[in-house]
Each structure stands twice: as structure tokens, then as C-alpha cells.
C-alpha positions as YAML, in Angstrom:
chain: A
units: angstrom
residues:
- id: 1
  name: ILE
  ca: [31.63, 51.58, 44.08]
- id: 2
  name: THR
  ca: [34.78, 49.97, 42.48]
- id: 3
  name: SER
  ca: [36.83, 52.66, 43.65]
- id: 4
  name: GLN
  ca: [35.65, 52.92, 47.23]
- id: 5
  name: SER
  ca: [34.78, 49.15, 47.89]
- id: 6
  name: ILE
  ca: [36.75, 47.00, 45.98]
- id: 7
  name: LEU
  ca: [40.10, 48.80, 45.13]
- id: 8
  name: GLN
  ca: [40.45, 50.36, 48.67]
- id: 9
  name: HIS
  ca: [40.57, 46.86, 50.19]
- id: 10
  name: MET
  ca: [42.57, 44.90, 47.72]
- id: 11
  name: ASN
  ca: [46.00, 45.24, 49.48]
- id: 12
  name: GLU
  ca: [45.28, 46.74, 53.04]
- id: 13
  name: GLY
  ca: [47.85, 49.33, 53.26]
- id: 14
  name: ASN
  ca: [49.93, 48.12, 50.52]
- id: 15
  name: GLU
  ca: [48.78, 49.77, 47.51]
- id: 16
  name: ASP
  ca: [50.76, 49.51, 44.26]
- id: 17
  name: ASP
  ca: [51.07, 52.06, 41.61]
- id: 18
  name: GLY
  ca: [48.50, 50.10, 39.19]
- id: 19
  name: GLN
  ca: [46.09, 50.02, 42.18]
- id: 20
  name: ARG
  ca: [46.38, 53.81, 42.85]
- id: 21
  name: ILE
  ca: [46.14, 54.74, 39.15]
- id: 22
  name: ALA
  ca: [43.00, 52.54, 38.90]
- id: 23
  name: THR
  ca: [41.29, 54.21, 41.86]
- id: 24
  name: PHE
  ca: [42.07, 57.82, 40.52]
- id: 25
  name: ALA
  ca: [40.81, 56.69, 36.93]
- id: 26
  name: CYS
  ca: [37.68, 55.54, 38.63]
- id: 27
  name: ARG
  ca: [36.97, 59.03, 40.72]
- id: 28
  name: ALA
  ca: [38.01, 61.04, 37.77]
- id: 29
  name: PHE
  ca: [35.29, 59.33, 35.56]
- id: 30
  name: ILE
  ca: [32.86, 59.42, 38.17]
- id: 31
  name: TYR
  ca: [33.62, 63.30, 38.42]
- id: 32
  name: LEU
  ca: [34.03, 63.95, 34.91]
- id: 33
  name: GLY
  ca: [30.94, 62.16, 33.92]
- id: 34
  name: SER
  ca: [28.40, 63.38, 36.45]
- id: 35
  name: MET
  ca: [29.69, 66.77, 36.56]
- id: 36
  name: GLY
  ca: [30.11, 67.33, 32.90]
- id: 37
  name: SER
  ca: [26.58, 66.33, 31.87]
- id: 38
  name: LEU
  ca: [25.07, 68.54, 34.94]
- id: 39
  name: PHE
  ca: [27.42, 71.59, 33.85]
- id: 40
  name: LYS
  ca: [26.33, 71.37, 30.38]
- id: 41
  name: SER
  ca: [22.54, 71.00, 31.30]
- id: 42
  name: GLN
  ca: [22.83, 73.91, 33.62]
- id: 43
  name: ILE
  ca: [24.95, 76.13, 31.06]
- id: 44
  name: GLN
  ca: [22.17, 75.44, 28.14]
- id: 45
  name: HIS
  ca: [19.18, 76.44, 30.48]
- id: 46
  name: LEU
  ca: [20.97, 79.23, 31.75]
- id: 47
  name: ARG
  ca: [21.85, 80.68, 28.34]
- id: 48
  name: LEU
  ca: [18.46, 80.08, 26.91]
- id: 49
  name: ASP
  ca: [16.91, 82.02, 29.83]
- id: 50
  name: ILE
  ca: [19.15, 84.74, 29.52]
- id: 51
  name: LYS
  ca: [18.93, 85.02, 25.60]
- id: 52
  name: GLU
  ca: [15.15, 85.21, 25.87]
- id: 53
  name: SER
  ca: [15.30, 87.27, 28.95]
- id: 54
  name: ASN
  ca: [13.30, 84.78, 31.13]
- id: 55
  name: TYR
  ca: [13.78, 85.70, 34.73]
- id: 56
  name: TYR
  ca: [11.84, 85.42, 37.77]
- id: 57
  name: LYS
  ca: [11.78, 88.07, 40.59]
- id: 58
  name: ILE
  ca: [12.46, 87.08, 44.26]
- id: 59
  name: GLY
  ca: [12.45, 90.34, 46.27]
- id: 60
  name: LYS
  ca: [14.95, 92.80, 44.27]
- id: 61
  name: PHE
  ca: [16.79, 89.61, 42.73]
- id: 62
  name: LYS
  ca: [16.34, 88.23, 39.53]
- id: 63
  name: VAL
  ca: [16.67, 84.56, 38.89]
- id: 64
  name: PRO
  ca: [16.73, 82.43, 35.75]
- id: 65
  name: ASP
  ca: [13.20, 80.99, 35.09]
- id: 66
  name: TYR
  ca: [14.43, 77.51, 34.88]
- id: 67
  name: LEU
  ca: [15.24, 77.55, 38.42]
- id: 68
  name: THR
  ca: [11.55, 77.76, 39.35]
- id: 69
  name: ASN
  ca: [11.45, 74.11, 38.51]
- id: 70
  name: TRP
  ca: [12.37, 71.97, 41.66]
- id: 71
  name: SER
  ca: [14.28, 69.27, 39.53]
- id: 72
  name: GLU
  ca: [16.50, 71.87, 38.36]
- id: 73
  name: ILE
  ca: [17.16, 73.28, 41.62]
- id: 74
  name: GLY
  ca: [17.91, 69.89, 42.58]
- id: 75
  name: SER
  ca: [20.46, 69.24, 39.63]
- id: 76
  name: LEU
  ca: [21.97, 72.61, 40.55]
- id: 77
  name: SER
  ca: [22.47, 71.57, 44.09]
- id: 78
  name: LEU
  ca: [23.86, 68.27, 42.81]
- id: 79
  name: LEU
  ca: [26.31, 70.11, 40.76]
- id: 80
  name: VAL
  ca: [27.36, 72.56, 43.58]
- id: 81
  name: SER
  ca: [27.95, 69.65, 45.79]
- id: 82
  name: LEU
  ca: [30.07, 67.61, 43.38]
- id: 83
  name: ALA
  ca: [32.19, 70.37, 42.77]
- id: 84
  name: LEU
  ca: [32.86, 71.35, 46.61]
- id: 85
  name: MET
  ca: [33.41, 67.48, 46.84]
- id: 86
  name: CYS
  ca: [35.93, 67.35, 43.89]
- id: 87
  name: THR
  ca: [37.81, 70.29, 45.48]
- id: 88
  name: GLN
  ca: [38.21, 68.08, 48.75]
- id: 89
  name: GLU
  ca: [39.14, 65.06, 47.04]
- id: 90
  name: PRO
  ca: [42.57, 63.78, 48.42]
- id: 91
  name: ILE
  ca: [43.50, 61.70, 45.41]
- id: 92
  name: PHE
  ca: [43.45, 64.72, 43.15]
- id: 93
  name: TRP
  ca: [45.68, 66.73, 45.60]
- id: 94
  name: CYS
  ca: [48.11, 63.63, 45.86]
- id: 95
  name: ALA
  ca: [48.04, 62.91, 42.00]
- id: 96
  name: GLY
  ca: [51.26, 64.13, 41.44]
- id: 97
  name: ASN
  ca: [52.97, 62.02, 44.42]
- id: 98
  name: MET
  ca: [53.07, 58.50, 43.61]
- id: 99
  name: ASP
  ca: [55.34, 57.67, 46.63]
- id: 100
  name: GLY
  ca: [52.29, 57.24, 49.14]
...
């Protein structure tokens, strides 16, 4: 909320370096914090299911058993969505160019 609502409208059109760095830090914190915990959780569940050979067959495909739980499917979907959003985040593309 801070990076989208407050920092964006402090100096309409005249952002200084401090404001840009603060916006970058807020967005990086959101992505790393959210995606980090989701990624860790997904990897742990996947590793456990592979180690114990827990699979669920859907037709000819085997999927890890933890994905039979709707909340885990939701977590995986959120992780994928955040990863896609992160690849499209303009502030990460422009992080090296502080001239505007």
C-alpha cells in the first residue's frame, strides 16, 4: 500500500532518487517476502512427496499428492501469479536507470 498509494503521489511527476529507492525497496520486500515463503512451502511439500513417492494419477500424468488439497493448489497458483507479476514489474527493469 505504501509503494502504490503514498509514495506514488508524494511528488506528482517529480520523483527524486530517495522516493524511487523507497518504492523499489517496498516492492522488493513484498515480492521477496511473499514469494519466498510460498516458494519454500511448495518446495518442501514437493520434496516430501517425491521422497515418499506420494503421487496422484490424473489420466496418464502423475502429480504430487499435496496438490490434491485445494489450499495448496491456491498457494501454487498465487506463487505462479506473483512470479509472473515480478517478471512484468517495470521498477525491476528500470532499477539500473535512475535518470527517469
